[in-house]
Amino acid sequence: MLSQYMEEFEQVNINFKLILHVMHLTLHPQQEPFEVGEFIERLTWRTNNELQNSEDFNPVALHDTFIQTIKDLKILQEKQQSKCERLEESLRQEQDSHAKKISKLQERHQTAIDWFGQLDEKINSVAGKIMHLGEQLENVNTPRSRSVEAQKLLSYMSEFLMAGPVIVNDIFTDPQRLNESADVIQKLYAISQDLPPGNFAESKRKIEKKYDEVERRLIEEFAAAQKSEDIERMKALAQILSQFKGYTQCVDAYIEQSQMQPYSGKDIFIGIVPMCKHHYDIIKKVFANPQQVMSKFILNIYQLKLHQYAMTKLDDKKDEEKYLRTLYELYSRTLKLSSDLQVYMSTIDDDLLQKLTQQIFMKNLAGYAEIEMRCLTAKCSSELEKFYASKKHQKTQTTKGFRRNMEVLIATKANINIAAIEDYGGETFLSEELAINMLQEAKASLKRCRLLSSEAELPGNAIKLNDILLRFLMHEHVDYALELGLQAVPLAEGKVFPQLYFFDVVQKTNIIVHLLDKLCNTSVIPCVSNTPKYSDYVFKKRILMEQIETKLDQGLDRSISAVIGWVKVYLQYEQKKTDYKPETDVDTISSAACLQVVQNLQPVIVQIKKCVDGENLQNVLTEFGTRLHRIIYDHLQTMQFNTAGAMCAICDVNEYRKCIRDLNSPLVTQLFDILHALCNLLLVKPQNLQEVCTGDTLNYLDKSVVRQFIQLRTDFRIIKNTNYLKGIIE
């Protein structure tokens, strides 16, 4: 049994050492060591299992097991200790062996370094001698080569110096030797320029003729290489031609042949940028000065192709609108093209494309503003004529303000209507569609103006275009409609409920003004801001808006007056005295006159809220409510009230209060609340008058107002001499 423990422990110990070795190699030194406690637990458990047949725990057997195990562990420790000593001795021997080997390798390495240094010195010495020898050979060979070359040139020169026709040398006839012939003739030509013109005139003429012939052949060869897209051949020929005086002809030939292809059909703008990109890559490979060649390439496009294309498109000016659209499109697309092509231009030519663009459109831009203004005037005038023709209306002079005032004066003083009011069947003669069409035309004109006008002329041109728009849209359309609308407002204090169309005029005018403001903010102000013209623009707009607002206020005032005047007349004639002073007891209901007034006023309030907006809406509703309160207050002052009539009056005031709630005006609501409280003075018992007068609603009112209402009671003569009115009528 103990031998089994020993085997197990030895196996565990071996496994533990292997695990520690692996962990050490994998850089995990913090693994848990062998657990002695677990080993003891396992030994105890196994001993107890072997003694399981005995009923009682046997500590003696367990003690013996532990003693024997300790002895076995000591024996195992001695064995492991001797084994470790043997391994350590073997390790020391291996270390000594490897140290000797490393020492020998270091000695050999040092020897190799010494030999390498000696070899490097010998190589440098030989290299220096070779370079010196090469220089000596070059010094000897260069004069010799030059002499040979000079001899060849003299032999060729002698052929041109001989009298008579030139004996054609093979070098000038063999196509394969074109490069060599070019080199020879170029040098001969340079030499001939130094010869005196007298005796050598004929020779110089022969050399120049051959020079031109070779140059022409080089250009033809270059063009052929371009057609076959032989980049290397083109590069070689371009380099040779760069020494000739006709080098520019080579560049011109390349540009001409490159631009012979159509530019994507009728629209040349589409194909220019891709074409330039393609040829720029070729030009960089072929020519030594690619930026200059590319600049000339683009210059040729602008001066020939684009200029001719633009002039053809802009030749017809009969249809000015089409002409302006075409000019804008061509100019904007040319500017975009210039921006796209700027990457191919040299820094010296930064503004070249801009100048070329101005040269192309110089003639058209000079007279642009006049044509634009004439076209916008014609379009706006045409739109107005078509609108009034569709309404079958002939515009008339709207100078009837004085006549209208006289009619009002006569009708007020004499209580007669001397002329019928022309309301045109409710037609406002204002069209949002017409306004939008005009604004769209003006927007297009201003858009063109911003692009086609010079920086100095832009503010002035924008103001002129804006003036044209204001003239036709605001003066000839809106202002004219306002004048007609003012004339169509019924006179005040009519017996028939007035038909009011001016509120619709107000609504449409507001819409048109909002649209105009939007256009001005986006299209006009950017053109004139930070310029002297801006103050001119602001002044004109302010004057115009003040005129429009004045007429709108005048029309709203007349409309309110017409409604309130009808209420006054209707109550005056239709409200019976017996409504508020019935002789017999009647049902407590609102009077018929009140109900009719409320029924007619409710649509008017709805119409006002629909047609007026912003702060103006609240002002108009408040003005309407205060005037209505004044009329009803004055109307009640003309009546006498008994108890039953007072109840009817309170019912009427309640109906008016319900009606004016839609005005959403705190002031008007307060006025009618006070009026309701005053009507309560007509109903309460005499002994309660003091209490009502000192209430929260009436306490701050002037005593004369309270006294006037109390005097409307039928029993006022009876109670005025009592103490009920003490402090009220004093």
XYZ file of C-alpha atoms in Angstrom:
730
model
C 0.000 0.000 0.000
C 2.850 2.347 0.863
C 4.566 1.563 -2.409
C 1.452 2.732 -4.215
C 1.596 6.008 -2.308
C 5.192 6.370 -3.260
C 4.471 5.762 -6.925
C 1.636 8.238 -6.850
C 3.674 10.861 -5.076
C 6.600 10.314 -7.401
C 4.313 10.613 -10.422
C 2.705 13.741 -8.981
C 6.117 15.184 -8.239
C 7.333 14.457 -11.783
C 4.174 15.985 -13.265
C 4.536 19.006 -11.047
C 8.153 19.546 -12.211
C 7.096 19.241 -15.845
C 4.314 21.733 -15.308
C 6.689 24.204 -13.634
C 9.145 23.787 -16.521
C 6.456 24.476 -19.124
C 5.175 27.433 -17.184
C 8.687 28.821 -16.934
C 9.141 28.507 -20.693
C 5.807 30.237 -21.408
C 6.558 33.079 -18.982
C 3.835 32.220 -16.461
C 5.800 32.052 -13.224
C 2.806 32.728 -10.948
C 1.110 29.259 -11.205
C 0.107 27.545 -7.958
C 2.801 25.114 -6.484
C 2.166 21.566 -5.379
C -0.506 21.457 -2.595
C 0.705 19.428 0.382
C -2.696 19.629 2.080
C -4.439 18.007 -0.877
C -1.863 15.197 -0.870
C -2.462 14.551 2.865
C -6.234 14.594 2.374
C -5.946 12.118 -0.452
C -3.615 9.852 1.658
C -6.046 9.973 4.596
C -9.022 9.183 2.370
C -7.274 6.171 0.819
C -6.193 4.791 4.261
C -9.748 5.060 5.560
C -11.078 3.260 2.495
C -8.721 0.360 3.039
C -9.926 0.113 6.643
C -13.627 0.480 5.804
C -14.493 -3.003 7.017
C -13.724 -1.964 10.594
C -16.537 -0.294 12.405
C -14.458 2.256 14.373
C -11.969 4.829 13.273
C -8.401 3.488 13.608
C -6.042 6.347 14.419
C -3.116 3.983 14.959
C -3.306 2.727 11.403
C -3.493 6.272 10.113
C -0.501 7.238 12.281
C 1.503 4.318 10.967
C 0.625 5.299 7.443
C 1.842 8.849 8.017
C 5.117 7.601 9.634
C 5.801 5.238 6.742
C 4.973 7.927 4.207
C 7.377 10.374 5.866
C 10.134 7.779 5.670
C 9.383 7.133 2.022
C 9.418 10.871 1.316
C 12.844 11.184 2.941
C 14.156 8.350 0.769
C 12.638 10.048 -2.318
C 14.171 13.365 -1.299
C 17.624 11.778 -1.072
C 17.197 10.229 -4.520
C 16.039 13.565 -6.006
C 18.890 15.400 -4.325
C 21.505 13.071 -5.850
C 19.778 13.361 -9.219
C 19.849 17.153 -9.020
C 23.565 17.082 -8.183
C 24.274 14.931 -11.248
C 22.240 17.266 -13.475
C 23.979 20.367 -12.111
C 27.381 18.808 -12.763
C 26.360 17.969 -16.330
C 25.117 21.558 -16.797
C 28.447 23.012 -15.599
C 30.351 20.803 -18.047
C 28.131 21.934 -20.940
C 28.608 25.606 -19.946
C 32.397 25.204 -19.977
C 32.235 23.529 -23.402
C 30.060 26.272 -24.906
C 32.221 29.008 -23.412
C 35.316 27.576 -25.117
C 33.449 27.385 -28.458
C 32.263 31.025 -28.166
C 35.808 32.171 -27.382
C 37.119 30.446 -30.515
C 34.302 31.992 -32.627
C 35.099 35.485 -31.322
C 38.740 35.044 -32.245
C 37.788 33.944 -35.778
C 35.354 36.879 -36.085
C 38.040 39.385 -35.134
C 40.413 37.831 -37.672
C 37.693 38.150 -40.373
C 37.188 41.810 -39.491
C 40.900 42.497 -39.851
C 41.018 40.788 -43.254
C 37.895 42.719 -44.399
C 39.501 46.052 -43.474
C 42.629 45.192 -45.451
C 40.477 44.133 -48.446
C 38.444 47.380 -48.290
C 41.655 49.440 -48.356
C 42.914 47.548 -51.416
C 39.543 47.989 -53.202
C 39.546 51.756 -52.537
C 43.111 51.995 -53.816
C 42.261 50.115 -57.024
C 39.058 52.169 -57.512
C 41.002 55.416 -57.187
C 43.520 54.245 -59.792
C 40.706 53.184 -62.141
C 38.945 56.579 -61.824
C 42.230 58.371 -62.523
C 42.818 56.162 -65.539
C 39.241 56.811 -66.761
C 39.725 60.548 -66.506
C 42.965 60.309 -68.460
C 41.244 58.199 -71.127
C 38.355 60.663 -71.298
C 40.712 63.598 -71.651
C 42.348 61.825 -74.528
C 39.096 60.535 -76.115
C 37.026 63.724 -75.911
C 39.206 65.785 -78.235
C 39.464 62.797 -80.524
C 35.647 62.365 -80.585
C 35.177 66.018 -81.237
C 37.712 65.881 -83.998
C 35.911 62.935 -85.583
C 32.583 64.729 -85.260
C 34.043 67.897 -86.672
C 35.496 65.937 -89.543
C 32.062 64.481 -90.317
C 30.468 67.893 -90.135
C 33.135 69.313 -92.450
C 32.507 66.524 -94.928
C 28.782 67.277 -94.874
C 29.520 70.985 -94.998
C 31.709 70.558 -98.037
C 28.756 69.153 -99.941
C 26.772 72.331 -99.306
C 29.785 74.559 -100.115
C 30.245 73.038 -103.546
C 28.779 74.932 -106.447
C 25.710 73.511 -108.147
C 23.022 71.284 -106.733
C 23.531 69.515 -103.438
C 24.796 65.951 -103.646
C 22.274 64.153 -101.485
C 23.996 62.092 -98.798
C 22.527 58.801 -97.619
C 21.982 60.253 -94.198
C 19.361 62.667 -95.585
C 17.529 60.091 -97.691
C 17.345 57.100 -95.360
C 14.149 57.337 -93.249
C 15.749 55.142 -90.608
C 18.486 57.735 -90.087
C 16.117 60.663 -89.598
C 17.323 61.296 -86.063
C 20.967 61.344 -87.194
C 20.206 63.639 -90.125
C 18.317 65.983 -87.784
C 21.340 66.201 -85.495
C 23.670 66.909 -88.432
C 21.513 69.528 -90.143
C 20.787 71.288 -86.875
C 24.524 71.700 -86.227
C 25.183 72.730 -89.822
C 22.443 75.317 -89.578
C 23.966 76.727 -86.383
C 27.390 76.931 -88.092
C 25.931 78.564 -91.201
C 24.492 81.405 -89.122
C 28.063 82.512 -88.336
C 29.201 82.497 -91.995
C 29.479 85.863 -93.757
C 26.564 86.428 -96.158
C 28.642 87.388 -99.170
C 30.470 84.321 -100.503
C 28.416 81.831 -98.507
C 24.919 83.057 -99.349
C 24.189 80.147 -101.668
C 25.532 77.623 -99.185
C 23.443 79.100 -96.408
C 20.352 78.917 -98.652
C 21.022 75.224 -99.352
C 21.489 74.458 -95.654
C 18.291 76.339 -94.727
C 16.366 74.476 -97.390
C 17.585 71.103 -96.116
C 16.992 72.300 -92.564
C 13.360 73.076 -93.391
C 12.993 69.751 -95.177
C 14.300 67.731 -92.231
C 12.200 69.773 -89.828
C 9.078 69.130 -91.896
C 9.868 65.401 -91.976
C 10.273 65.393 -88.192
C 6.904 67.084 -87.732
C 5.256 64.640 -90.148
C 6.867 61.755 -88.293
C 5.618 63.208 -85.009
C 2.078 63.486 -86.365
C 2.241 59.877 -87.584
C 3.436 58.720 -84.172
C 0.584 60.667 -82.557
C -1.978 58.919 -84.727
C -0.564 55.545 -83.755
C -0.301 56.692 -80.106
C 3.410 55.794 -79.973
C 4.281 57.818 -76.881
C 7.983 56.903 -76.805
C 8.477 57.881 -80.454
C 6.605 61.147 -79.887
C 8.788 61.911 -76.879
C 11.995 61.279 -78.842
C 10.861 63.419 -81.786
C 9.677 66.223 -79.509
C 13.057 66.259 -77.812
C 14.818 66.529 -81.208
C 12.435 69.218 -82.438
C 12.983 71.254 -79.270
C 16.384 72.213 -80.819
C 14.711 73.410 -84.025
C 13.168 76.785 -84.635
C 9.916 75.078 -85.698
C 9.339 73.454 -82.327
C 6.159 75.509 -81.894
C 4.853 73.954 -85.133
C 5.221 70.561 -83.480
C 3.137 71.740 -80.528
C 0.572 73.301 -82.883
C 0.387 70.078 -84.882
C -0.238 68.077 -81.724
C -2.955 70.479 -80.541
C -4.643 70.666 -83.941
C -4.715 66.913 -84.400
C -5.872 66.331 -80.811
C -8.785 68.744 -81.170
C -9.932 67.514 -84.563
C -12.233 64.969 -82.875
C -15.823 66.159 -82.176
C -16.556 67.392 -78.638
C -19.405 65.013 -77.705
C -21.763 66.163 -80.422
C -23.608 69.471 -80.264
C -22.722 70.202 -76.622
C -18.991 70.804 -76.597
C -18.815 71.420 -72.838
C -19.380 67.753 -72.017
C -16.257 66.491 -73.742
C -13.722 69.242 -73.005
C -12.696 68.237 -69.475
C -12.248 64.501 -70.260
C -10.319 65.410 -73.400
C -7.998 67.754 -71.485
C -7.400 65.146 -68.801
C -6.523 62.520 -71.421
C -4.127 64.751 -73.346
C -2.552 66.226 -70.209
C -1.316 62.759 -69.287
C 0.207 62.417 -72.775
C 1.695 65.923 -72.766
C 3.480 65.269 -69.451
C 5.159 62.223 -71.002
C 5.999 63.747 -74.398
C 7.000 67.380 -73.901
C 9.694 68.842 -71.697
C 7.525 71.864 -70.847
C 4.079 70.304 -70.229
C 2.539 73.320 -68.439
C 3.232 75.676 -71.335
C 1.966 73.166 -73.899
C -1.190 72.518 -71.852
C -1.836 76.234 -71.466
C -1.630 76.628 -75.237
C -3.853 73.560 -75.653
C -6.573 75.141 -73.479
C -6.034 78.568 -75.048
C -6.785 77.075 -78.457
C -10.047 75.597 -77.101
C -11.213 78.955 -75.775
C -10.134 81.190 -78.648
C -11.320 78.960 -81.455
C -13.809 76.316 -80.380
C -15.647 77.986 -77.498
C -15.655 81.440 -79.045
C -17.130 80.174 -82.303
C -19.663 78.014 -80.450
C -20.810 80.937 -78.265
C -21.104 83.360 -81.155
C -23.195 80.868 -83.113
C -25.555 80.326 -80.178
C -25.880 84.041 -79.379
C -26.179 85.309 -82.930
C -29.999 85.429 -82.875
C -31.342 88.199 -80.609
C -34.893 88.315 -81.927
C -36.227 86.323 -78.989
C -34.634 88.275 -76.141
C -35.822 85.914 -73.415
C -34.263 82.927 -75.163
C -31.133 84.977 -75.834
C -30.753 85.833 -72.126
C -31.257 82.240 -71.043
C -28.685 81.071 -73.582
C -26.194 83.772 -72.517
C -26.580 82.828 -68.858
C -26.197 79.127 -69.556
C -23.124 79.567 -71.772
C -21.431 81.999 -69.400
C -22.089 79.919 -66.281
C -20.936 76.727 -67.977
C -17.805 78.484 -69.242
C -17.008 79.667 -65.710
C -17.457 76.141 -64.392
C -15.267 74.846 -67.204
C -12.594 77.374 -66.270
C -12.738 76.202 -62.681
C -12.378 72.562 -63.736
C -9.470 73.333 -66.081
C -7.564 75.581 -63.664
C -5.711 72.534 -62.324
C -3.957 72.185 -65.683
C -2.796 75.797 -65.801
C 0.529 77.061 -64.472
C 0.641 79.437 -61.525
C 1.698 82.245 -63.856
C -1.579 81.885 -65.779
C -3.916 81.985 -62.760
C -6.296 84.531 -64.275
C -5.811 83.576 -67.935
C -9.007 81.542 -68.189
C -11.020 84.329 -66.590
C -9.635 86.805 -69.110
C -10.384 84.431 -71.981
C -13.965 84.032 -70.745
C -14.388 87.806 -70.623
C -13.006 88.109 -74.160
C -15.480 85.543 -75.477
C -18.538 87.270 -73.968
C -17.283 90.873 -73.931
C -19.640 92.068 -76.638
C -22.653 90.301 -75.116
C -21.983 91.450 -71.556
C -21.621 95.067 -72.628
C -25.284 95.355 -73.647
C -26.686 92.753 -71.277
C -28.288 95.061 -68.677
C -30.354 96.988 -71.228
C -31.710 93.789 -72.776
C -32.479 92.305 -69.350
C -34.474 95.334 -68.243
C -36.328 95.527 -71.530
C -37.177 91.841 -71.353
C -38.401 92.005 -67.728
C -40.513 95.058 -68.530
C -42.097 93.276 -71.481
C -42.772 90.106 -69.478
C -44.378 91.940 -66.551
C -46.443 94.142 -68.841
C -47.602 91.085 -70.779
C -48.573 89.264 -67.587
C -50.645 92.249 -66.439
C -52.393 92.608 -69.787
C -53.252 88.909 -69.888
C -54.628 89.046 -66.331
C -56.912 92.027 -66.890
C -57.999 90.590 -70.245
C -58.999 87.354 -68.508
C -61.109 89.449 -66.099
C -62.543 91.458 -69.018
C -61.517 94.590 -67.200
C -60.267 97.825 -68.684
C -57.938 99.660 -66.336
C -59.127 103.144 -65.450
C -57.632 106.097 -63.652
C -58.179 105.695 -59.911
C -58.360 109.386 -59.042
C -61.727 109.272 -57.279
C -60.630 109.941 -53.727
C -62.064 113.466 -53.687
C -65.330 112.291 -55.237
C -65.614 109.522 -52.661
C -65.081 111.991 -49.833
C -67.787 114.272 -51.206
C -70.227 111.346 -51.478
C -69.541 110.432 -47.851
C -70.040 114.038 -46.744
C -73.325 114.430 -48.630
C -74.620 111.060 -47.488
C -73.798 111.937 -43.886
C -75.298 115.404 -43.896
C -78.321 114.814 -46.150
C -78.899 111.151 -45.300
C -79.093 110.218 -48.991
C -76.970 108.041 -51.231
C -76.245 109.975 -54.416
C -74.267 107.290 -56.257
C -74.121 103.524 -56.324
C -70.934 101.827 -55.089
C -69.211 99.751 -57.791
C -67.981 96.530 -56.135
C -67.232 94.615 -59.377
C -69.152 91.608 -58.128
C -66.657 90.963 -55.345
C -63.637 90.786 -57.681
C -60.489 91.938 -55.893
C -58.356 92.258 -59.049
C -55.481 90.736 -57.120
C -53.910 87.498 -58.285
C -51.397 85.422 -56.356
C -50.662 83.480 -59.524
C -49.870 86.690 -61.384
C -47.630 87.826 -58.526
C -45.794 84.492 -58.482
C -45.254 84.672 -62.252
C -43.831 88.186 -61.990
C -41.644 87.239 -59.030
C -40.328 84.199 -60.878
C -39.438 86.356 -63.866
C -37.738 88.895 -61.595
C -35.909 86.134 -59.721
C -34.568 84.733 -62.985
C -33.503 88.229 -64.094
C -31.744 88.931 -60.785
C -30.031 85.559 -60.931
C -28.678 86.379 -64.372
C -27.797 89.880 -63.178
C -25.611 88.550 -60.351
C -23.637 86.429 -62.780
C -23.465 88.621 -65.875
C -23.016 92.075 -64.312
C -19.622 93.366 -63.341
C -18.916 94.006 -59.687
C -19.235 97.757 -60.181
C -22.488 97.586 -62.159
C -24.226 94.872 -60.117
C -25.838 97.084 -57.398
C -27.200 99.557 -59.950
C -28.553 96.867 -62.252
C -30.177 95.028 -59.345
C -31.905 98.236 -58.179
C -33.202 98.908 -61.695
C -34.614 95.389 -62.013
C -36.198 95.708 -58.571
C -37.748 99.044 -59.609
C -39.314 97.379 -62.648
C -40.780 94.661 -60.433
C -42.138 97.189 -57.928
C -43.607 99.277 -60.709
C -45.649 96.499 -62.270
C -46.379 94.307 -59.250
C -46.932 96.858 -56.516
C -47.894 100.098 -58.249
C -49.778 98.908 -61.324
C -51.270 95.787 -59.751
C -51.507 95.916 -55.949
C -51.915 99.685 -55.590
C -54.506 99.735 -58.381
C -56.438 96.913 -56.718
C -56.299 98.742 -53.388
C -57.765 101.851 -54.998
C -60.600 99.824 -56.518
C -61.099 98.061 -53.195
C -61.300 101.371 -51.336
C -63.921 102.644 -53.778
C -65.903 99.418 -53.404
C -66.260 99.695 -49.617
C -69.906 100.645 -48.869
C -70.679 103.962 -47.237
C -71.150 103.976 -43.501
C -74.592 103.962 -41.851
C -76.370 102.216 -44.693
C -79.676 100.487 -44.108
C -78.587 97.338 -45.941
C -75.914 95.121 -44.415
C -72.723 95.926 -46.365
C -71.019 93.405 -48.602
C -67.364 93.610 -47.620
C -64.719 92.477 -50.079
C -61.858 94.613 -48.842
C -60.851 91.986 -46.296
C -60.082 89.662 -49.215
C -58.007 92.461 -50.727
C -56.070 92.695 -47.467
C -55.430 88.945 -47.402
C -54.126 88.796 -50.949
C -52.062 91.959 -50.482
C -50.391 90.455 -47.417
C -49.557 87.279 -49.327
C -48.065 89.251 -52.215
C -46.028 91.459 -49.863
C -44.668 88.382 -48.057
C -43.654 86.841 -51.376
C -41.997 90.101 -52.427
C -40.069 90.311 -49.131
C -38.849 86.763 -49.581
C -37.559 87.527 -53.073
C -35.884 90.748 -51.945
C -34.125 89.008 -49.052
C -32.765 86.233 -51.241
C -32.116 87.990 -54.559
C -31.953 91.787 -54.162
C -30.292 92.477 -50.817
C -27.227 90.243 -51.514
C -26.590 92.368 -54.627
C -26.731 95.756 -52.892
C -25.639 95.090 -49.314
C -22.524 96.977 -48.212
C -22.915 99.381 -51.160
C -24.267 102.955 -51.450
C -27.267 101.562 -53.356
C -28.509 99.745 -50.264
C -29.816 102.959 -48.655
C -31.594 103.793 -51.926
C -33.225 100.368 -51.904
C -34.322 100.662 -48.268
C -35.751 104.152 -48.825
C -37.811 103.145 -51.860
C -39.136 100.041 -50.156
C -40.067 101.954 -47.001
C -41.976 104.588 -48.980
C -43.803 101.900 -50.935
C -44.729 99.890 -47.829
C -45.965 103.028 -46.070
C -48.237 103.798 -49.025
C -49.600 100.262 -49.055
C -50.114 100.221 -45.277
C -51.873 103.588 -45.404
C -54.375 102.350 -47.960
C -54.850 99.079 -46.119
C -55.528 100.968 -42.896
C -57.894 103.274 -44.731
C -59.780 100.338 -46.263
C -59.991 98.454 -42.968
C -61.232 101.594 -41.249
C -63.904 102.093 -43.912
C -64.950 98.459 -43.720
C -65.283 98.540 -39.943
C -67.119 101.838 -40.188
C -69.527 100.352 -42.730
C -70.348 97.414 -40.450
C -70.595 99.476 -37.275
C -72.607 102.133 -39.129
C -75.079 99.485 -40.247
C -75.381 98.263 -36.630
C -76.137 101.813 -35.528
C -78.793 102.376 -38.212
C -80.306 98.918 -37.809
C -80.686 99.245 -34.039
C -81.989 102.772 -34.464
C -84.796 101.671 -36.759
C -85.425 98.076 -35.720
C -84.998 98.188 -31.935
C -88.406 99.014 -30.516
C -88.863 101.075 -27.392
C -91.161 98.382 -26.074
C -88.337 95.831 -26.223
C -86.889 97.368 -23.076
C -90.116 98.843 -21.682
C -92.859 96.317 -22.267
C -96.289 97.206 -20.934
C -97.015 93.602 -19.962
C -94.926 90.742 -18.646
C -93.095 88.971 -21.465
C -90.663 86.072 -21.718
C -87.103 87.061 -20.812
C -85.338 86.561 -24.128
C -83.012 88.563 -26.330
C -84.575 91.070 -28.672
C -84.967 90.286 -32.368
C -82.843 93.279 -33.341
C -79.968 92.071 -31.147
C -80.114 88.553 -32.530
C -80.061 89.878 -36.096
C -77.056 92.090 -35.364
C -75.139 89.213 -33.770
C -76.052 86.912 -36.644
C -74.601 89.379 -39.170
C -71.515 90.237 -37.113
C -70.272 86.674 -36.603
C -69.356 86.090 -40.306
C -67.573 89.449 -40.338
C -65.388 88.426 -37.394
C -64.603 85.110 -39.078
C -63.681 86.938 -42.281
C -61.402 89.370 -40.437
C -59.567 86.536 -38.662
C -59.166 84.737 -41.967
C -57.869 87.686 -43.974
C -55.760 89.676 -41.484
C -52.695 88.239 -39.782
C -49.975 89.101 -37.304
C -50.197 92.073 -34.976
C -52.589 93.770 -37.383
C -55.209 91.118 -36.650
C -55.335 91.917 -32.938
C -55.389 95.651 -33.623
C -58.262 95.327 -36.110
C -60.294 93.054 -33.839
C -59.766 95.385 -30.873
C -60.777 98.411 -32.934
C -63.838 96.544 -34.218
C -64.861 95.557 -30.682
C -64.393 99.003 -29.151
C -66.448 100.647 -31.893
C -69.187 98.055 -31.491
C -69.195 98.678 -27.745
C -69.469 102.417 -28.323
C -72.487 101.979 -30.650
C -74.306 99.587 -28.287
C -73.511 101.778 -25.277
C -74.867 104.872 -27.035
C -77.888 102.914 -28.256
C -78.780 101.789 -24.727
C -78.474 105.403 -23.580
C -81.466 106.264 -25.799
C -83.788 103.737 -24.108
C -85.927 103.568 -20.936
C -85.940 100.322 -18.967
C -88.417 98.744 -16.628
C -87.731 95.505 -14.807
C -88.784 93.217 -17.666
C -86.984 95.409 -20.186
C -83.822 95.352 -18.085
C -83.887 91.576 -18.190
C -84.168 91.778 -21.981
C -81.280 94.278 -22.113
C -79.100 91.973 -20.027
C -79.939 89.101 -22.384
C -78.965 91.313 -25.346
C -75.661 92.272 -23.738
C -74.957 88.613 -23.013
C -75.492 87.841 -26.706
C -73.071 90.620 -27.616
C -70.571 89.230 -25.090
C -70.789 85.774 -26.649
C -70.201 87.329 -30.046
C -67.115 89.337 -29.030
C -65.430 86.391 -27.303
C -64.143 85.369 -30.738
C -62.243 88.667 -30.876
C -59.834 87.381 -28.196
C -59.337 90.947 -26.995
C -58.997 91.478 -23.224
C -59.879 95.173 -23.613
C -63.115 94.498 -25.508
C -64.071 91.738 -23.099
C -63.560 94.109 -20.178
C -65.679 96.811 -21.843
C -68.618 94.460 -22.359
C -68.244 93.081 -18.830
C -68.584 96.637 -17.543
C -71.577 97.194 -19.830
C -73.160 94.056 -18.408
C -72.549 95.333 -14.888
C -74.100 98.683 -15.811
C -77.172 96.888 -17.152
C -77.520 95.191 -13.765
C -78.136 98.692 -12.347
C -81.341 98.698 -14.374
C -82.589 95.515 -12.731
C -81.568 95.485 -9.085
C -83.834 96.787 -6.357
C -83.288 100.440 -5.407
C -82.032 99.551 -1.947
C -79.224 97.421 -3.551
C -77.906 100.111 -5.905
C -75.243 101.274 -3.473
C -73.907 97.741 -3.087
C -73.760 97.133 -6.855
C -72.077 100.485 -7.557
C -69.326 99.779 -5.069
C -68.644 96.302 -6.505
C -65.349 95.309 -8.110
C -66.545 96.045 -11.656
C -68.139 99.492 -11.230
C -66.204 100.906 -8.313
C -63.496 102.516 -10.442
C -65.888 103.963 -13.047
C -66.672 107.635 -13.177
C -69.788 108.378 -11.122
C -71.339 110.247 -14.040
C -71.363 107.062 -16.135
C -73.083 105.135 -13.369
C -75.535 107.980 -12.809
C -76.448 108.114 -16.524
C -77.367 104.424 -16.501
C -79.410 104.700 -13.328
C -81.360 107.576 -14.912
C -82.516 105.160 -17.620
C -84.673 103.329 -15.066
C -88.385 104.070 -15.345
C -88.542 104.438 -11.564
C -85.686 106.928 -11.418
C -87.982 109.860 -10.529
C -89.283 107.927 -7.561
C -85.919 106.827 -6.162
C -83.860 109.941 -6.879
C -85.190 111.701 -3.819
C -84.448 108.732 -1.574
C -81.292 107.802 0.224
C -80.700 104.883 -2.145
C -78.671 107.133 -4.475
C -76.766 108.952 -1.793
C -73.131 109.298 -2.915
C -73.974 108.285 -6.502
C -75.725 111.321 -7.938
C -73.784 113.798 -5.851
